[in-house]
mmCIF file of C-alpha atoms in Angstrom:
data_model
loop_
_atom_site.group_PDB
_atom_site.id
_atom_site.type_symbol
_atom_site.label_atom_id
_atom_site.label_comp_id
_atom_site.label_asym_id
_atom_site.label_seq_id
_atom_site.Cartn_x
_atom_site.Cartn_y
_atom_site.Cartn_z
ATOM 1 C CA MET A 1006 79.903 -59.939 -271.572
ATOM 2 C CA SER A 1007 79.655 -63.438 -268.410
ATOM 3 C CA GLN A 1008 79.466 -66.685 -269.003
ATOM 4 C CA ILE A 1009 76.706 -69.043 -267.574
ATOM 5 C CA SER A 1010 78.569 -72.071 -265.606
ATOM 6 C CA ARG A 1011 77.190 -75.563 -266.316
ATOM 7 C CA ARG A 1012 76.656 -75.444 -262.557
ATOM 8 C CA ASN A 1013 74.354 -72.938 -263.063
ATOM 9 C CA PHE A 1014 72.756 -73.990 -265.747
ATOM 10 C CA LEU A 1015 71.637 -77.101 -263.953
ATOM 11 C CA LYS A 1016 70.610 -75.344 -260.880
ATOM 12 C CA SER A 1017 67.750 -73.979 -262.621
ATOM 13 C CA ALA A 1018 66.690 -76.541 -264.463
ATOM 14 C CA VAL A 1019 66.618 -78.477 -262.110
ATOM 15 C CA VAL A 1020 65.814 -82.167 -264.500
ATOM 16 C CA ALA A 1021 63.115 -81.409 -265.024
ATOM 17 C CA GLY A 1022 62.654 -85.354 -266.957
ATOM 18 C CA ALA A 1023 64.084 -86.954 -263.655
ATOM 19 C CA MET A 1024 61.530 -89.616 -262.475
ATOM 20 C CA PRO A 1025 61.251 -91.906 -258.641
ATOM 21 C CA LEU A 1026 62.447 -95.411 -258.507
ATOM 22 C CA MET A 1027 58.933 -96.444 -258.591
ATOM 23 C CA ALA A 1028 57.368 -94.566 -261.321
ATOM 24 C CA GLY A 1029 54.819 -95.342 -263.158
ATOM 25 C CA THR A 1030 53.480 -98.442 -259.916
ATOM 26 C CA GLN A 1031 50.802 -97.977 -257.284
ATOM 27 C CA THR A 1032 51.018 -97.287 -254.333
ATOM 28 C CA ASP A 1033 49.032 -96.686 -251.693
ATOM 29 C CA SER A 1034 50.746 -93.144 -249.633
ATOM 30 C CA LYS A 1035 49.550 -94.075 -246.194
ATOM 31 C CA LYS A 1036 51.662 -97.610 -246.120
ATOM 32 C CA THR A 1037 55.014 -97.168 -248.713
ATOM 33 C CA LEU A 1038 56.748 -95.283 -246.766
ATOM 34 C CA LYS A 1039 59.112 -93.075 -248.742
ATOM 35 C CA PHE A 1040 62.366 -90.594 -248.321
ATOM 36 C CA ILE A 1041 66.037 -89.611 -249.159
ATOM 37 C CA HIS A 1042 68.709 -90.547 -247.871
ATOM 38 C CA VAL A 1043 72.011 -88.526 -248.522
ATOM 39 C CA THR A 1044 75.852 -88.921 -246.697
ATOM 40 C CA ASP A 1045 78.605 -87.446 -246.395
ATOM 41 C CA SER A 1046 77.557 -83.736 -248.197
ATOM 42 C CA HIS A 1047 81.168 -82.262 -246.603
ATOM 43 C CA MET A 1048 79.520 -79.309 -247.204
ATOM 44 C CA ASP A 1049 82.141 -76.266 -247.039
ATOM 45 C CA LEU A 1050 81.690 -72.372 -246.602
ATOM 46 C CA SER A 1051 85.102 -72.160 -247.950
ATOM 47 C CA ASP A 1052 83.903 -74.256 -251.509
ATOM 48 C CA SER A 1053 81.936 -72.429 -253.040
ATOM 49 C CA ASP A 1054 80.417 -75.580 -255.929
ATOM 50 C CA SER A 1055 79.726 -77.976 -251.949
ATOM 51 C CA VAL A 1056 77.457 -74.749 -250.857
ATOM 52 C CA GLU A 1057 76.269 -74.864 -254.719
ATOM 53 C CA ALA A 1058 75.697 -78.509 -254.582
ATOM 54 C CA MET A 1059 73.285 -78.915 -251.668
ATOM 55 C CA GLN A 1060 71.670 -76.247 -252.886
ATOM 56 C CA LEU A 1061 70.962 -78.135 -255.956
ATOM 57 C CA MET A 1062 69.897 -80.835 -253.879
ATOM 58 C CA ALA A 1063 66.877 -79.051 -252.153
ATOM 59 C CA GLN A 1064 66.472 -77.578 -255.636
ATOM 60 C CA PHE A 1065 65.948 -81.533 -257.342
ATOM 61 C CA ILE A 1066 64.745 -83.116 -254.837
ATOM 62 C CA ASN A 1067 61.597 -80.528 -254.615
ATOM 63 C CA THR A 1068 61.008 -80.882 -257.860
ATOM 64 C CA ASN A 1069 61.683 -84.595 -258.332
ATOM 65 C CA TYR A 1070 60.532 -86.104 -255.166
ATOM 66 C CA LYS A 1071 57.389 -83.817 -253.860
ATOM 67 C CA ASP A 1072 55.772 -87.734 -252.571
ATOM 68 C CA LEU A 1073 58.193 -88.097 -250.128
ATOM 69 C CA ASP A 1074 58.001 -88.730 -246.241
ATOM 70 C CA PHE A 1075 61.646 -87.119 -245.665
ATOM 71 C CA VAL A 1076 65.567 -86.562 -245.867
ATOM 72 C CA LEU A 1077 67.798 -88.261 -243.785
ATOM 73 C CA PHE A 1078 70.757 -87.137 -243.304
ATOM 74 C CA GLY A 1079 73.886 -89.536 -242.051
ATOM 75 C CA GLY A 1080 76.735 -87.890 -240.940
ATOM 76 C CA ASP A 1081 79.983 -85.838 -241.807
ATOM 77 C CA ASN A 1082 76.461 -82.901 -243.235
ATOM 78 C CA PHE A 1083 78.653 -79.732 -243.292
ATOM 79 C CA ASN A 1084 82.981 -80.333 -242.249
ATOM 80 C CA ASN A 1085 82.746 -77.863 -239.144
ATOM 81 C CA ASN A 1086 85.596 -76.106 -239.636
ATOM 82 C CA ALA A 1087 83.895 -73.056 -240.301
ATOM 83 C CA PRO A 1088 84.424 -69.987 -237.157
ATOM 84 C CA GLN A 1089 81.661 -70.887 -234.080
ATOM 85 C CA ASP A 1090 78.539 -72.280 -236.095
ATOM 86 C CA SER A 1091 78.178 -70.358 -239.884
ATOM 87 C CA ASP A 1092 78.067 -73.810 -241.625
ATOM 88 C CA ALA A 1093 76.321 -75.379 -239.629
ATOM 89 C CA LEU A 1094 73.743 -72.849 -239.361
ATOM 90 C CA LYS A 1095 73.702 -72.456 -243.401
ATOM 91 C CA PHE A 1096 73.469 -76.273 -243.322
ATOM 92 C CA LYS A 1097 70.691 -76.108 -242.127
ATOM 93 C CA GLU A 1098 69.655 -73.078 -243.760
ATOM 94 C CA ILE A 1099 69.758 -75.100 -246.671
ATOM 95 C CA ALA A 1100 67.567 -78.053 -246.127
ATOM 96 C CA ASP A 1101 65.233 -76.364 -244.198
ATOM 97 C CA THR A 1102 64.062 -75.542 -247.887
ATOM 98 C CA LEU A 1103 63.406 -79.092 -248.262
ATOM 99 C CA HIS A 1104 58.865 -79.413 -249.034
ATOM 100 C CA CYS A 1105 59.510 -82.582 -246.394
ATOM 101 C CA PRO A 1106 61.360 -82.890 -242.225
ATOM 102 C CA TYR A 1107 65.045 -83.830 -242.286
ATOM 103 C CA TYR A 1108 66.590 -85.758 -239.479
ATOM 104 C CA THR A 1109 69.849 -85.826 -239.185
ATOM 105 C CA VAL A 1110 72.953 -88.234 -237.114
ATOM 106 C CA ARG A 1111 76.077 -87.001 -236.885
ATOM 107 C CA GLY A 1112 79.840 -87.778 -238.116
ATOM 108 C CA ASN A 1113 82.651 -87.905 -238.175
ATOM 109 C CA LYS A 1114 83.299 -84.328 -238.893
ATOM 110 C CA GLU A 1115 80.589 -82.734 -236.578
ATOM 111 C CA SER A 1116 82.342 -85.245 -233.997
ATOM 112 C CA PHE A 1117 85.768 -83.443 -234.528
ATOM 113 C CA PRO A 1118 85.802 -79.903 -235.033
ATOM 114 C CA SER A 1119 88.346 -77.347 -235.908
ATOM 115 C CA GLY A 1120 88.283 -75.600 -233.444
ATOM 116 C CA ASP A 1121 86.973 -74.293 -229.757
ATOM 117 C CA LYS A 1122 84.436 -72.346 -231.206
ATOM 118 C CA GLN A 1123 82.672 -75.119 -233.969
ATOM 119 C CA ILE A 1124 79.722 -76.498 -232.653
ATOM 120 C CA ASN A 1125 79.556 -79.745 -230.201
ATOM 121 C CA LEU A 1126 76.879 -82.265 -229.720
ATOM 122 C CA GLU A 1127 74.966 -80.642 -227.520
ATOM 123 C CA ALA A 1128 74.915 -77.607 -230.057
ATOM 124 C CA PHE A 1129 74.210 -80.086 -233.188
ATOM 125 C CA LYS A 1130 71.126 -81.921 -230.817
ATOM 126 C CA ASN A 1131 69.427 -78.148 -229.977
ATOM 127 C CA MET A 1132 70.412 -77.172 -234.379
ATOM 128 C CA PHE A 1133 69.198 -80.486 -235.991
ATOM 129 C CA CYS A 1134 67.364 -83.249 -233.071
ATOM 130 C CA SER A 1135 64.897 -80.818 -230.937
ATOM 131 C CA ALA A 1136 61.710 -81.374 -233.782
ATOM 132 C CA LYS A 1137 58.518 -82.501 -232.098
ATOM 133 C CA GLU A 1138 58.544 -86.442 -233.208
ATOM 134 C CA LEU A 1139 61.218 -87.354 -231.854
ATOM 135 C CA HIS A 1140 62.466 -88.789 -228.891
ATOM 136 C CA VAL A 1141 65.233 -88.710 -227.866
ATOM 137 C CA GLU A 1142 67.677 -90.654 -225.772
ATOM 138 C CA GLY A 1143 71.602 -89.357 -224.771
ATOM 139 C CA LYS A 1144 72.899 -88.926 -228.242
ATOM 140 C CA ASP A 1145 70.919 -90.821 -230.178
ATOM 141 C CA TRP A 1146 66.855 -90.438 -231.446
ATOM 142 C CA LEU A 1147 63.966 -92.142 -232.807
ATOM 143 C CA MET A 1148 61.319 -91.051 -235.190
ATOM 144 C CA GLN A 1149 57.906 -93.369 -235.526
ATOM 145 C CA THR A 1150 55.613 -93.003 -238.758
ATOM 146 C CA LYS A 1151 53.777 -94.791 -240.269
ATOM 147 C CA GLY A 1152 54.113 -98.285 -237.924
ATOM 148 C CA TYR A 1153 57.579 -97.928 -238.404
ATOM 149 C CA ASN A 1154 61.703 -97.222 -235.835
ATOM 150 C CA ILE A 1155 63.227 -95.355 -237.516
ATOM 151 C CA LEU A 1156 66.582 -94.652 -235.145
ATOM 152 C CA GLY A 1157 68.717 -92.251 -235.706
ATOM 153 C CA LEU A 1158 72.335 -93.662 -234.059
ATOM 154 C CA ASP A 1159 75.384 -92.049 -233.216
ATOM 155 C CA SER A 1160 78.378 -93.789 -233.607
ATOM 156 C CA CYS A 1161 80.985 -90.715 -232.810
ATOM 157 C CA ILE A 1162 84.022 -90.708 -231.080
ATOM 158 C CA GLU A 1163 84.433 -87.469 -229.650
ATOM 159 C CA ASN A 1164 87.427 -86.035 -231.619
ATOM 160 C CA HIS A 1165 88.154 -88.886 -233.473
ATOM 161 C CA ASN A 1166 87.318 -90.318 -237.427
ATOM 162 C CA ASN A 1167 86.753 -93.464 -236.502
ATOM 163 C CA GLY A 1168 83.469 -95.335 -234.180
ATOM 164 C CA ALA A 1169 81.034 -96.905 -231.793
ATOM 165 C CA TYR A 1170 78.352 -97.374 -230.680
ATOM 166 C CA THR A 1171 78.401 -96.755 -226.268
ATOM 167 C CA GLU A 1172 76.475 -99.048 -224.411
ATOM 168 C CA GLU A 1173 73.450 -96.591 -223.402
ATOM 169 C CA THR A 1174 73.326 -96.342 -227.257
ATOM 170 C CA ILE A 1175 73.139 -100.444 -227.639
ATOM 171 C CA ALA A 1176 70.731 -101.157 -224.581
ATOM 172 C CA PHE A 1177 68.415 -98.083 -226.601
ATOM 173 C CA ALA A 1178 68.077 -99.467 -230.288
ATOM 174 C CA GLN A 1179 67.724 -103.000 -227.983
ATOM 175 C CA LYS A 1180 64.696 -100.863 -226.420
ATOM 176 C CA ILE A 1181 62.907 -100.165 -229.427
ATOM 177 C CA LEU A 1182 63.550 -103.250 -231.099
ATOM 178 C CA ASP A 1183 61.723 -104.707 -227.943
ATOM 179 C CA GLN A 1184 58.863 -103.465 -229.772
ATOM 180 C CA ASN A 1185 58.788 -105.621 -232.686
ATOM 181 C CA LYS A 1186 57.543 -103.107 -234.738
ATOM 182 C CA PRO A 1187 60.098 -102.517 -238.113
ATOM 183 C CA THR A 1188 62.541 -100.638 -237.955
ATOM 184 C CA VAL A 1189 65.368 -98.836 -239.891
ATOM 185 C CA ILE A 1190 68.693 -97.734 -238.533
ATOM 186 C CA LEU A 1191 70.470 -94.498 -239.989
ATOM 187 C CA ASN A 1192 74.764 -93.551 -237.841
ATOM 188 C CA HIS A 1193 77.686 -92.486 -240.367
ATOM 189 C CA HIS A 1194 80.351 -95.452 -239.500
ATOM 190 C CA PRO A 1195 79.832 -98.919 -241.380
ATOM 191 C CA TYR A 1196 79.117 -102.195 -240.242
ATOM 192 C CA THR A 1197 82.025 -103.753 -242.657
ATOM 193 C CA ASN A 1198 84.800 -104.215 -244.131
ATOM 194 C CA TYR A 1199 82.340 -104.076 -247.572
ATOM 195 C CA TRP A 1200 85.555 -102.591 -249.231
ATOM 196 C CA GLY A 1201 87.787 -105.330 -249.060
ATOM 197 C CA GLY A 1202 89.850 -102.827 -247.520
ATOM 198 C CA THR A 1203 93.842 -105.208 -246.483
ATOM 199 C CA GLU A 1204 95.277 -101.962 -244.420
ATOM 200 C CA GLU A 1205 95.081 -102.528 -240.215
ATOM 201 C CA LYS A 1206 94.333 -98.502 -239.927
ATOM 202 C CA ASP A 1207 91.800 -98.257 -242.646
ATOM 203 C CA ILE A 1208 89.651 -100.553 -241.562
ATOM 204 C CA HIS A 1209 90.030 -99.363 -237.748
ATOM 205 C CA LYS A 1210 89.011 -95.946 -239.186
ATOM 206 C CA TYR A 1211 85.448 -97.378 -241.019
ATOM 207 C CA VAL A 1212 84.631 -99.753 -240.094
ATOM 208 C CA LEU A 1213 82.302 -99.621 -236.560
ATOM 209 C CA ASN A 1214 84.995 -100.961 -234.009
ATOM 210 C CA ASN A 1215 82.618 -102.473 -232.164
ATOM 211 C CA THR A 1216 81.067 -104.028 -235.113
ATOM 212 C CA GLN A 1217 80.727 -107.610 -233.760
ATOM 213 C CA GLU A 1218 78.874 -106.604 -230.916
ATOM 214 C CA VAL A 1219 76.518 -104.584 -231.969
ATOM 215 C CA GLN A 1220 75.861 -107.328 -234.843
ATOM 216 C CA LYS A 1221 75.287 -109.807 -232.391
ATOM 217 C CA LYS A 1222 73.034 -107.683 -230.114
ATOM 218 C CA LEU A 1223 71.192 -105.880 -232.911
ATOM 219 C CA PHE A 1224 70.945 -107.953 -236.166
ATOM 220 C CA LYS A 1225 68.964 -111.044 -233.846
ATOM 221 C CA TYR A 1226 66.222 -108.955 -234.393
ATOM 222 C CA PRO A 1227 64.011 -110.233 -237.475
ATOM 223 C CA ASN A 1228 61.974 -105.751 -237.111
ATOM 224 C CA LEU A 1229 65.552 -104.411 -238.382
ATOM 225 C CA ILE A 1230 64.988 -104.627 -242.028
ATOM 226 C CA LEU A 1231 67.313 -102.157 -242.986
ATOM 227 C CA THR A 1232 70.388 -99.677 -241.708
ATOM 228 C CA LEU A 1233 72.226 -97.310 -243.899
ATOM 229 C CA SER A 1234 75.163 -95.500 -243.392
ATOM 230 C CA GLY A 1235 78.306 -93.394 -244.694
ATOM 231 C CA HIS A 1236 80.954 -92.448 -244.007
ATOM 232 C CA LYS A 1237 83.659 -95.292 -246.151
ATOM 233 C CA HIS A 1238 82.475 -92.865 -249.750
ATOM 234 C CA ILE A 1239 81.907 -96.067 -251.320
ATOM 235 C CA ASP A 1240 78.465 -96.968 -252.531
ATOM 236 C CA SER A 1241 77.633 -101.095 -251.213
ATOM 237 C CA VAL A 1242 73.995 -102.218 -250.869
ATOM 238 C CA LYS A 1243 74.121 -106.540 -248.421
ATOM 239 C CA GLU A 1244 72.152 -108.833 -247.028
ATOM 240 C CA LEU A 1245 73.534 -108.403 -243.062
ATOM 241 C CA GLN A 1246 72.112 -112.058 -240.914
ATOM 242 C CA GLY A 1247 68.654 -110.721 -242.511
ATOM 243 C CA THR A 1248 69.184 -107.329 -242.378
ATOM 244 C CA ARG A 1249 69.462 -105.379 -245.712
ATOM 245 C CA VAL A 1250 72.468 -102.950 -245.188
ATOM 246 C CA ILE A 1251 73.102 -100.060 -247.106
ATOM 247 C CA VAL A 1252 76.395 -97.649 -247.440
ATOM 248 C CA THR A 1253 74.856 -94.703 -249.717
ATOM 249 C CA ARG A 1254 77.181 -93.295 -252.045
ATOM 250 C CA GLY A 1255 79.129 -90.165 -249.994
ATOM 251 C CA PHE A 1256 77.653 -87.154 -252.270
ATOM 252 C CA VAL A 1257 80.791 -85.347 -251.501
ATOM 253 C CA ARG A 1258 81.449 -88.608 -254.980
ATOM 254 C CA PRO A 1259 80.033 -87.025 -257.451
ATOM 255 C CA LEU A 1260 80.548 -88.922 -261.438
ATOM 256 C CA ASP A 1261 80.215 -85.842 -263.394
ATOM 257 C CA LEU A 1262 80.059 -82.443 -262.138
ATOM 258 C CA ASP A 1263 76.512 -81.562 -260.518
ATOM 259 C CA MET A 1264 75.653 -85.443 -260.802
ATOM 260 C CA TYR A 1265 75.558 -86.114 -256.582
ATOM 261 C CA PRO A 1266 73.895 -89.491 -255.583
ATOM 262 C CA MET A 1267 71.700 -89.766 -252.529
ATOM 263 C CA ARG A 1268 69.889 -93.145 -251.930
ATOM 264 C CA TYR A 1269 66.229 -93.091 -252.997
ATOM 265 C CA VAL A 1270 63.600 -95.697 -250.610
ATOM 266 C CA GLU A 1271 60.898 -97.059 -250.436
ATOM 267 C CA LEU A 1272 59.365 -99.500 -247.214
ATOM 268 C CA SER A 1273 55.669 -100.805 -247.441
ATOM 269 C CA GLY A 1274 56.021 -104.304 -245.036
ATOM 270 C CA ASN A 1275 59.562 -105.908 -244.596
ATOM 271 C CA THR A 1276 59.230 -104.888 -248.703
ATOM 272 C CA ILE A 1277 62.630 -103.284 -250.165
ATOM 273 C CA ASN A 1278 62.819 -100.614 -252.789
ATOM 274 C CA GLU A 1279 66.139 -98.458 -253.530
ATOM 275 C CA LYS A 1280 67.537 -96.786 -256.228
ATOM 276 C CA LEU A 1281 71.186 -94.988 -256.734
ATOM 277 C CA ILE A 1282 69.743 -91.388 -258.478
ATOM 278 C CA TYR A 1283 72.329 -88.260 -258.581
ATOM 279 C CA THR A 1284 70.874 -84.397 -259.400
ATOM 280 C CA ALA A 1285 71.648 -84.572 -262.668
#
């Protein structure tokens, strides 16, 4: 007699009792921006649990967060180690089942293929950055909605785990910030040693390598209201020069079986409401 795993049971239930962050309050959907940040899912075709977790994520969002404007994926979305682009295509297949648009940036996994045939920058852009509402410059993109600028900045260094913004990326971000609209930046590498690490090698890997330059040039803008990063898999919400700086817990790090983390965010003007949520 076959047994039903806890995972498959939860997949069918999709935690029907889960409630959005702002349930019970009245919000103007024309002015309030609602989205979910998912980062470091590390979907791997050799690990069926990681694929099922992504399917659970999409089903959970579709069931419990029906009024989202979009979902943001923060990099290391898939491990880029399967033959050719098969894991990228599987990730896209699952993400395409979301009821709302989704937008992605690369992490070190997408920029560090395990062989010559895995997805590269141009293939990633063609697959994930071709939506008509995206304005793409170089390896970065801009999406404008409800009076906000959403910037997807690529902080990856090809074939390395550490990251930095190029001069072109910084200039692009400055050009958009000069528009003086409330702006959100999505990228992979965090801006600070927020976990208090002491090993230089660890800090070099995880903190944006030219963070001091970036902080000087970008964080001086009062309209930079929010940044969203990942990479270290450890959750953090801090303020940096007046900007809310969030690193969302890695989706790959569940609290328990099937309890995979994401962050729900609502923006209304310069007001930011956010909460870490789980699929179970």
